[in-house]
Short mmCIF file of C-alpha atoms in Angstrom, two decimals:
data_model
loop_
_atom_site.label_atom_id
_atom_site.label_comp_id
_atom_site.label_asym_id
_atom_site.label_seq_id
_atom_site.Cartn_x
_atom_site.Cartn_y
_atom_site.Cartn_z
CA MET A 18 128.97 144.15 56.22
CA THR A 19 126.29 143.90 53.51
CA ARG A 20 123.26 145.47 55.11
CA VAL A 21 120.38 143.56 53.43
CA LEU A 22 120.52 140.06 51.94
CA ILE A 23 117.66 139.04 49.64
CA CYS A 24 116.98 135.47 48.55
CA GLY A 25 114.96 135.42 45.32
CA GLY A 26 115.23 137.66 42.26
CA GLY A 27 111.56 137.68 41.29
CA ILE A 28 109.17 140.61 41.55
CA ALA A 29 109.30 141.09 45.32
CA GLY A 30 113.05 140.57 45.70
CA SER A 31 114.12 142.72 42.75
CA ALA A 32 111.69 145.53 43.56
CA LEU A 33 112.92 145.66 47.15
CA ALA A 34 116.56 145.67 46.01
CA ILE A 35 115.85 148.63 43.71
CA LEU A 36 114.04 150.62 46.40
CA LEU A 37 116.69 149.96 49.07
CA GLY A 38 119.57 150.65 46.69
CA ARG A 39 118.04 154.01 45.85
CA GLN A 40 118.06 154.79 49.56
CA GLY A 41 121.83 154.22 49.63
CA ILE A 42 121.56 150.85 51.39
CA GLU A 43 123.93 148.08 50.39
CA VAL A 44 122.06 145.05 49.07
CA GLU A 45 123.07 141.58 47.93
CA LEU A 46 120.48 139.70 45.86
CA PHE A 47 120.73 135.93 45.24
CA GLU A 48 118.77 134.04 42.57
CA ARG A 49 119.16 130.28 42.37
CA ARG A 50 118.62 129.91 38.61
CA ALA A 51 119.60 131.66 35.41
CA PHE A 52 117.44 134.74 35.18
CA PRO A 53 114.95 135.52 33.87
CA HIS A 54 113.10 132.28 33.18
CA GLU A 55 109.57 131.29 32.30
CA LYS A 56 107.33 130.97 35.33
CA PRO A 57 103.66 129.90 35.28
CA CYS A 58 101.74 132.99 36.33
CA GLY A 59 98.48 134.79 35.60
CA GLU A 60 100.48 137.73 34.18
CA GLY A 61 97.86 140.35 35.01
CA LEU A 62 99.32 143.20 37.08
CA MET A 63 96.45 144.76 39.01
CA PRO A 64 96.12 148.55 39.42
CA ALA A 65 97.82 148.67 42.84
CA GLY A 66 100.88 147.02 41.29
CA VAL A 67 100.80 149.36 38.30
CA SER A 68 100.84 152.30 40.71
CA VAL A 69 103.96 150.97 42.46
CA VAL A 70 105.71 150.52 39.11
CA GLU A 71 104.80 154.10 38.17
CA ARG A 72 106.09 155.46 41.48
CA MET A 73 109.34 153.57 40.89
CA GLY A 74 109.67 155.31 37.51
CA LEU A 75 109.64 151.99 35.61
CA ALA A 76 106.39 152.26 33.66
CA GLU A 77 108.09 152.63 30.27
CA VAL A 78 110.65 149.92 31.08
CA ILE A 79 107.99 147.35 31.99
CA GLY A 80 104.94 148.42 30.00
CA GLY A 81 102.12 146.05 29.17
CA GLU A 82 98.76 145.64 27.49
CA PRO A 83 96.14 147.67 29.40
CA PHE A 84 92.97 146.13 30.80
CA TYR A 85 90.26 148.02 32.63
CA GLY A 86 88.42 145.30 34.50
CA VAL A 87 87.29 141.69 34.47
CA ARG A 88 84.61 139.81 32.55
CA TYR A 89 83.13 136.68 34.09
CA HIS A 90 81.56 134.04 31.85
CA PHE A 91 79.11 131.36 33.01
CA GLY A 92 78.19 129.45 29.88
CA ASP A 93 75.89 131.73 27.88
CA PHE A 94 75.85 134.44 30.57
CA ALA A 95 78.60 137.04 30.98
CA VAL A 96 79.04 140.12 33.13
CA GLU A 97 81.79 142.71 32.95
CA GLY A 98 82.97 145.09 35.60
CA ARG A 99 85.37 148.02 35.45
CA PHE A 100 87.91 148.93 38.09
CA PRO A 101 86.72 152.02 40.00
CA SER A 102 88.32 155.28 38.90
CA GLN A 103 91.02 157.06 40.89
CA ASP A 104 90.97 160.87 41.11
CA GLY A 105 88.68 160.99 38.10
CA HIS A 106 90.93 158.80 35.94
CA PRO A 107 90.23 155.21 34.88
CA SER A 108 92.17 152.60 36.85
CA VAL A 109 94.15 150.26 34.68
CA GLY A 110 95.88 146.92 34.99
CA TRP A 111 98.64 145.68 32.69
CA GLY A 112 99.01 142.32 31.04
CA GLN A 113 102.71 141.54 30.64
CA ARG A 114 104.71 138.38 30.16
CA ARG A 115 106.23 137.35 33.47
CA LEU A 116 109.49 136.76 31.61
CA LYS A 117 109.54 140.44 30.55
CA LEU A 118 108.49 141.77 33.97
CA ASP A 119 111.09 139.73 35.86
CA GLU A 120 113.80 140.61 33.37
CA ALA A 121 113.09 144.36 33.57
CA LEU A 122 113.07 144.42 37.37
CA PHE A 123 116.16 142.20 37.77
CA ARG A 124 118.09 144.22 35.18
CA THR A 125 117.14 147.46 36.93
CA ALA A 126 118.20 146.01 40.27
CA SER A 127 121.54 144.91 38.79
CA SER A 128 122.22 148.43 37.54
CA THR A 129 121.14 150.15 40.78
CA SER A 130 124.01 151.63 42.79
CA GLY A 131 124.77 149.58 45.90
CA VAL A 132 122.99 146.43 44.66
CA THR A 133 125.01 143.31 43.81
CA THR A 134 123.09 140.53 42.06
CA HIS A 135 124.03 136.85 41.75
CA ILE A 136 122.48 134.21 39.50
CA ARG A 137 122.84 130.44 39.82
CA ALA A 138 123.49 131.06 43.51
CA ARG A 139 122.27 128.19 45.70
CA VAL A 140 120.98 129.50 49.02
CA ASP A 141 121.34 126.60 51.45
CA GLY A 142 119.44 128.33 54.25
CA PRO A 143 119.55 131.18 56.75
CA LEU A 144 122.62 131.71 58.92
CA MET A 145 121.31 131.60 62.48
CA GLU A 146 122.94 132.74 65.73
CA SER A 147 121.12 132.63 69.08
CA GLY A 148 117.76 132.27 67.34
CA ARG A 149 118.35 135.20 65.02
CA ALA A 150 118.91 135.30 61.25
CA VAL A 151 122.25 137.04 60.70
CA GLY A 152 122.83 136.09 57.08
CA LEU A 153 122.52 133.44 54.39
CA ILE A 154 124.54 130.37 53.57
CA VAL A 155 125.15 130.54 49.81
CA ASP A 156 126.88 127.68 48.00
CA GLY A 157 128.20 126.58 51.37
CA ASP A 158 129.67 129.97 52.29
CA PRO A 159 128.27 132.34 54.95
CA HIS A 160 127.16 135.85 53.93
CA ARG A 161 126.31 138.12 56.84
CA GLY A 162 123.87 141.00 56.85
CA SER A 163 121.77 143.19 59.08
CA LEU A 164 118.48 141.95 57.61
CA VAL A 165 117.60 138.78 55.68
CA VAL A 166 114.66 138.85 53.26
CA ALA A 167 113.19 135.60 51.92
CA ALA A 168 111.51 136.38 48.60
CA ASP A 169 111.94 132.79 47.44
CA GLY A 170 108.38 132.01 46.41
CA ILE A 171 105.47 129.83 47.44
CA ASP A 172 107.68 126.87 48.31
CA SER A 173 110.14 129.12 50.26
CA PRO A 174 112.91 126.89 51.61
CA ILE A 175 113.88 129.69 54.00
CA ARG A 176 110.36 129.81 55.46
CA LYS A 177 110.61 126.09 56.10
CA ALA A 178 114.14 126.27 57.53
CA ALA A 179 113.06 129.08 59.88
CA GLY A 180 110.19 126.98 61.24
CA LEU A 181 107.55 129.36 59.87
CA ASP A 182 105.91 126.99 57.37
CA LEU A 183 102.31 125.76 57.65
CA PRO A 184 100.61 123.22 55.35
CA PRO A 185 98.22 124.67 52.74
CA ARG A 186 94.52 124.31 53.40
CA ARG A 187 93.45 123.77 49.79
CA LYS A 188 94.96 121.74 46.97
CA ARG A 189 94.67 123.31 43.53
CA PHE A 190 97.04 123.44 40.60
CA GLY A 191 97.45 125.59 37.51
CA VAL A 192 98.35 125.04 33.86
CA CYS A 193 98.90 127.74 31.26
CA ALA A 194 100.20 128.53 27.78
CA HIS A 195 100.64 131.59 25.56
CA PHE A 196 98.96 132.17 22.19
CA ARG A 197 99.50 134.76 19.48
CA LEU A 198 96.18 135.79 17.99
CA ALA A 199 95.54 135.64 14.27
CA ASP A 200 95.46 138.95 12.40
CA GLY A 201 92.15 140.71 12.81
CA ARG A 202 91.19 138.90 16.01
CA GLU A 203 89.89 141.12 18.79
CA GLN A 204 92.10 141.85 21.81
CA PRO A 205 89.55 143.10 24.37
CA PRO A 206 90.84 145.28 27.25
CA TRP A 207 89.60 142.83 29.89
CA VAL A 208 90.76 139.82 31.80
CA ASP A 209 88.22 137.15 30.89
CA VAL A 210 87.32 134.48 33.44
CA PHE A 211 85.36 131.37 32.43
CA VAL A 212 83.90 129.56 35.44
CA ARG A 213 83.14 125.85 35.25
CA LYS A 214 82.65 123.10 37.82
CA GLY A 215 86.08 122.10 39.12
CA TYR A 216 88.12 124.71 37.24
CA GLU A 217 88.30 128.27 35.93
CA LEU A 218 90.00 129.66 32.81
CA TYR A 219 91.72 133.06 32.90
CA VAL A 220 92.56 134.91 29.69
CA THR A 221 94.94 137.87 30.06
CA PRO A 222 95.67 140.25 27.14
CA LEU A 223 99.40 140.73 26.50
CA PRO A 224 101.47 142.93 24.17
CA ALA A 225 102.18 141.89 20.57
CA ARG A 226 98.70 140.34 20.19
CA GLU A 227 99.48 137.58 22.63
CA VAL A 228 97.21 136.18 25.34
CA LEU A 229 97.86 133.95 28.32
CA VAL A 230 95.27 131.26 28.94
CA ALA A 231 95.60 129.81 32.44
CA ALA A 232 93.49 127.12 34.09
CA LEU A 233 93.14 126.83 37.86
CA VAL A 234 91.97 123.35 38.72
CA GLU A 235 90.65 121.63 41.82
CA ALA A 236 92.55 118.51 42.83
CA GLY A 237 90.84 115.53 41.26
CA ALA A 238 88.97 117.55 38.61
CA MET A 239 91.35 116.78 35.75
CA GLN A 240 90.57 113.70 33.70
CA GLY A 241 93.37 112.36 31.55
CA PRO A 242 96.70 114.04 30.65
CA ALA A 243 96.97 117.76 31.40
CA GLU A 244 97.48 118.71 27.74
CA GLN A 245 94.30 116.92 26.67
CA ALA A 246 92.21 118.35 29.50
CA TYR A 247 93.53 121.87 28.83
CA SER A 248 92.68 121.64 25.13
CA ARG A 249 89.23 120.28 25.94
CA TRP A 250 88.50 123.15 28.33
CA LEU A 251 89.49 125.76 25.74
CA ARG A 252 87.24 124.21 23.10
CA ALA A 253 84.32 124.07 25.54
CA GLU A 254 84.04 127.89 25.65
CA PRO A 255 82.62 129.21 22.33
CA VAL A 256 83.73 132.80 23.03
CA LEU A 257 87.28 131.69 23.79
CA ALA A 258 87.40 129.19 20.93
CA GLU A 259 86.40 131.96 18.53
CA ARG A 260 89.08 134.27 19.90
CA LEU A 261 91.75 131.58 19.55
CA ASP A 262 90.69 130.47 16.08
CA GLY A 263 93.82 130.56 13.94
CA ALA A 264 96.02 131.49 16.90
CA GLU A 265 99.57 130.17 17.22
CA GLN A 266 100.53 128.54 20.52
CA VAL A 267 103.91 130.14 21.28
CA THR A 268 104.81 128.40 24.56
CA ALA A 269 104.38 124.85 25.77
CA ILE A 270 101.85 124.10 28.49
CA ALA A 271 103.42 124.70 31.90
CA GLY A 272 102.08 123.71 35.29
CA ARG A 273 102.30 124.82 38.89
CA SER A 274 101.41 123.18 42.20
CA PRO A 275 100.76 124.09 44.94
CA LEU A 276 99.08 127.44 44.34
CA THR A 277 98.92 128.44 48.00
CA SER A 278 101.26 128.86 50.93
CA ARG A 279 100.89 129.63 54.62
CA ALA A 280 103.26 131.03 57.24
CA ARG A 281 103.05 131.14 61.02
CA SER A 282 104.34 134.70 60.83
CA GLY A 283 105.69 136.94 58.10
CA VAL A 284 108.67 137.98 60.21
CA ALA A 285 111.13 136.58 62.72
CA ARG A 286 114.21 138.02 64.40
CA GLY A 287 116.41 139.39 61.61
CA LEU A 288 114.15 137.86 58.91
CA VAL A 289 111.29 139.03 56.69
CA LEU A 290 109.23 136.80 54.41
CA LEU A 291 108.21 138.78 51.31
CA GLY A 292 105.82 138.12 48.45
CA ASP A 293 104.44 134.60 48.10
CA ALA A 294 106.91 133.37 50.72
CA ALA A 295 104.88 135.24 53.36
CA GLY A 296 101.72 133.32 52.46
CA PHE A 297 99.38 133.37 49.49
CA VAL A 298 95.72 132.33 49.47
CA ASP A 299 95.09 131.55 45.79
CA PRO A 300 95.56 133.25 42.39
CA ILE A 301 91.79 133.24 41.72
CA THR A 302 91.55 137.04 42.17
CA GLY A 303 94.81 137.74 40.32
CA GLY A 304 96.62 139.94 42.84
CA GLY A 305 99.84 138.04 43.50
CA MET A 306 102.18 140.31 41.54
CA ALA A 307 100.55 143.46 42.91
CA GLN A 308 100.82 142.12 46.46
CA ALA A 309 104.53 141.49 45.96
CA LEU A 310 105.15 145.06 44.78
CA VAL A 311 102.99 146.70 47.44
CA SER A 312 104.68 144.67 50.20
CA ALA A 313 108.18 145.44 48.88
CA GLU A 314 107.38 149.14 48.79
CA LEU A 315 106.00 149.03 52.34
CA LEU A 316 109.11 147.24 53.66
CA ALA A 317 111.40 149.75 51.94
CA ARG A 318 109.46 152.56 53.61
CA TYR A 319 109.93 151.01 57.05
CA VAL A 320 113.66 150.62 56.44
CA ALA A 321 113.92 154.24 55.29
CA THR A 322 111.85 155.61 58.17
CA CYS A 323 112.98 153.44 61.08
CA GLY A 324 116.43 152.19 60.08
CA LEU A 325 117.93 148.72 60.09
CA ALA A 326 119.57 149.18 63.48
CA LYS A 327 116.14 149.40 65.14
CA GLN A 328 114.46 146.60 63.19
CA ASP A 329 113.45 144.67 66.31
CA GLN A 330 111.24 147.63 67.15
CA TRP A 331 109.38 147.73 63.83
CA LEU A 332 109.36 144.28 62.18
CA ASP A 333 106.14 143.24 63.91
CA ALA A 334 104.55 146.62 63.08
CA PHE A 335 105.49 146.13 59.41
CA ASP A 336 103.91 142.68 59.39
CA ARG A 337 100.72 143.98 61.02
CA GLU A 338 100.42 146.82 58.50
CA ARG A 339 101.09 144.47 55.59
CA ASN A 340 98.38 142.11 56.83
CA ALA A 341 95.96 145.00 57.29
CA ILE A 342 96.58 146.16 53.72
CA LEU A 343 95.99 142.67 52.34
CA ARG A 344 93.20 141.60 54.71
CA ASP A 345 90.19 142.51 52.56
CA TYR A 346 91.84 141.13 49.44
CA ARG A 347 92.38 137.81 51.20
CA ILE A 348 88.79 137.72 52.45
CA LEU A 349 87.53 138.39 48.93
CA THR A 350 89.81 135.67 47.57
CA GLY A 351 88.40 133.19 50.07
CA ALA A 352 84.85 134.14 49.08
CA MET A 353 85.66 133.71 45.39
CA LEU A 354 87.13 130.27 46.07
CA TRP A 355 83.93 129.30 47.88
CA LEU A 356 81.78 130.55 44.99
CA ALA A 357 83.97 128.94 42.33
CA SER A 358 83.29 125.54 43.86
CA ARG A 359 79.55 126.24 43.45
CA PRO A 360 79.13 127.43 39.83
CA ARG A 361 75.32 127.65 39.96
CA LEU A 362 75.42 129.87 43.05
CA ALA A 363 78.27 131.88 41.53
CA ARG A 364 76.20 132.46 38.39
CA ASN A 365 73.32 133.83 40.46
CA ALA A 366 75.69 136.00 42.52
CA PHE A 367 77.15 137.54 39.39
CA ARG A 368 73.71 138.12 37.93
CA ALA A 369 73.08 140.23 41.03
CA MET A 370 76.41 141.99 40.42
CA ALA A 371 75.28 142.87 36.91
CA ALA A 372 72.31 144.69 38.45
CA THR A 373 74.57 146.63 40.85
CA PRO A 374 77.53 147.80 38.73
CA ARG A 375 78.86 150.20 41.37
CA LEU A 376 79.14 147.40 43.92
CA PHE A 377 80.74 145.13 41.33
CA SER A 378 83.23 147.87 40.44
CA HIS A 379 84.04 148.40 44.10
CA LEU A 380 84.71 144.71 44.66
CA LEU A 381 87.00 144.74 41.64
CA GLY A 382 88.82 147.58 43.38
CA VAL A 383 89.35 145.28 46.36
CA SER A 384 90.53 142.58 43.96
CA GLY A 385 92.78 145.13 42.24
CA GLY A 386 94.47 145.91 45.54
CA PHE A 387 93.47 149.54 45.91
CA ARG A 388 90.14 149.49 47.74
CA THR A 389 88.97 148.15 51.09
CA PHE A 390 85.48 146.78 51.72
CA LEU A 391 84.60 150.03 53.50
CA GLY A 392 85.60 152.08 50.48
CA SER A 393 88.90 153.71 51.42
CA SER A 394 91.74 153.84 48.93
CA MET A 395 95.08 152.19 49.65
CA LEU A 396 96.94 153.81 46.76
CA ASN A 397 97.25 157.23 48.35
CA SER A 398 98.46 155.80 51.65
CA MET A 399 101.27 154.05 49.80
CA GLY A 400 102.11 156.99 47.58
CA ASP A 401 105.13 158.22 49.53
CA SER A 402 106.60 154.78 50.13
CA SER A 403 109.25 154.72 47.41
CA SER A 404 112.42 156.66 46.97
CA HIS A 405 114.04 157.38 43.65
#
């Protein structure tokens, strides 16, 4: 019997397949589309995610354009904050095309001993027996396993089929496109965030002089077609317009809605929801990819330590620890959403941040996934989670 069945070949699913395969566990990974494919995403991998990639030994395979913090822009006022250092070394995030990141992880999973990958595989739902997930139904055929992992994204059909879905509390959507900067244009080592009433713009530096410009928009804030509104927002920011002067748009505008998901629980008997499928507040603080990697690493550690045969004894403990790790990040995300809807108050709050750079840096550490509000580091606690 295949021991672990994973639905979804994105960051969470592929990373988990790699980590479990390296432990000698048989894995079958199903992806419903040709892979990789373009996916609207902020494309900034926060430091906690970079650390997981490094522990997996995949830093050179994935790579990326380094950034060392975030700059927030409120019209003519801007404030920049650096990620707090770790062990005396600067913390770094990576900007990388989601297409490249997904491709590198999926290819590594496909070449990992014990892992079998499938593309264009339609997962019809979980295979249930006596209230327990015992496999997946793929293209109409049953596949049985000891553990089922749903890493099938924000919309997660498996979460819905398992009765774990909850409606999102907030309606926002995102649009994005990639640009290649003109020769001589600056590529600052920051993620730039431009805050306006009803929307924010996020500019992530990428390799090969490319940048991603993503807009997160409140429902009802867009006036006219998305392409026209997007172009208008870019022109409204003088700093951004200058940076993009002469740039070539290399991808069409893509959109995504909803941006959030909620789950009654991240686990059920024989089933784990992983990554965005387990619930995601909002991409406003940019930690989605890092959360997926940290959660995959944590789950692999539980499997290695406790074993699949005793999963009923540890699935709830895994979910509690995952929620504890992500708790402060989610609180910060909620606070940022509240501030973003009040630009004048947000401007004043960030002026105060500019006067307290250590506090600002610490909060960026929470956003980056490697600090808690009380100051403890989460990177060291996760350091022995992977096996390779």
